[in-house]
Amino acid sequence: GKIVGSITEQSIIEKISRRIEDSERVMNDKVENYMGPSFPIVPANAPISLLFYLLLNYQAVLVSNNGKIEGIVTKADLLAHL
């Protein structure tokens, strides 16, 4: 029930593209070795403009309701609803 970090395609691709890891090793490795800082969390009643602002710097934003994470919003989600 505690958020400890995030993992993105970018973090995996960067390690593979720099030949730090090969794709087979990545598939068998632990998530913690590719984890970055957690995504920002906003309340469910936050304005959409805040999501736009946060998504300029993060790949996703977590949405909470009454202290519980209930969803995740990505850039693709916002574009699909425009």
Tab-separated table of N, CA and C in Angstrom, residues 20 38 40 53-54 69 72:
chain	number	residue	atom	x	y	z
A	20	ILE	N	24.279	-1.131	-21.385
A	20	ILE	CA	24.545	-1.446	-19.987
A	20	ILE	C	23.966	-2.827	-19.684
A	38	SER	N	9.011	8.048	-7.602
A	38	SER	CA	7.581	7.853	-7.840
A	38	SER	C	6.999	9.026	-8.618
A	40	PRO	N	4.208	11.968	-9.429
A	40	PRO	CA	3.467	12.860	-8.540
A	40	PRO	C	2.042	12.344	-8.319
A	53	TYR	N	0.331	20.444	-16.661
A	53	TYR	CA	1.585	20.990	-16.150
A	53	TYR	C	2.520	19.870	-15.679
A	54	LEU	N	2.005	18.945	-14.878
A	54	LEU	CA	2.844	17.860	-14.352
A	54	LEU	C	3.350	16.936	-15.460
A	69	ILE	N	-4.642	5.440	-3.824
A	69	ILE	CA	-4.379	5.605	-5.261
A	69	ILE	C	-5.469	4.860	-6.027
A	72	ILE	N	-4.180	6.224	-12.696
A	72	ILE	CA	-2.961	6.787	-13.259
A	72	ILE	C	-3.337	7.461	-14.572
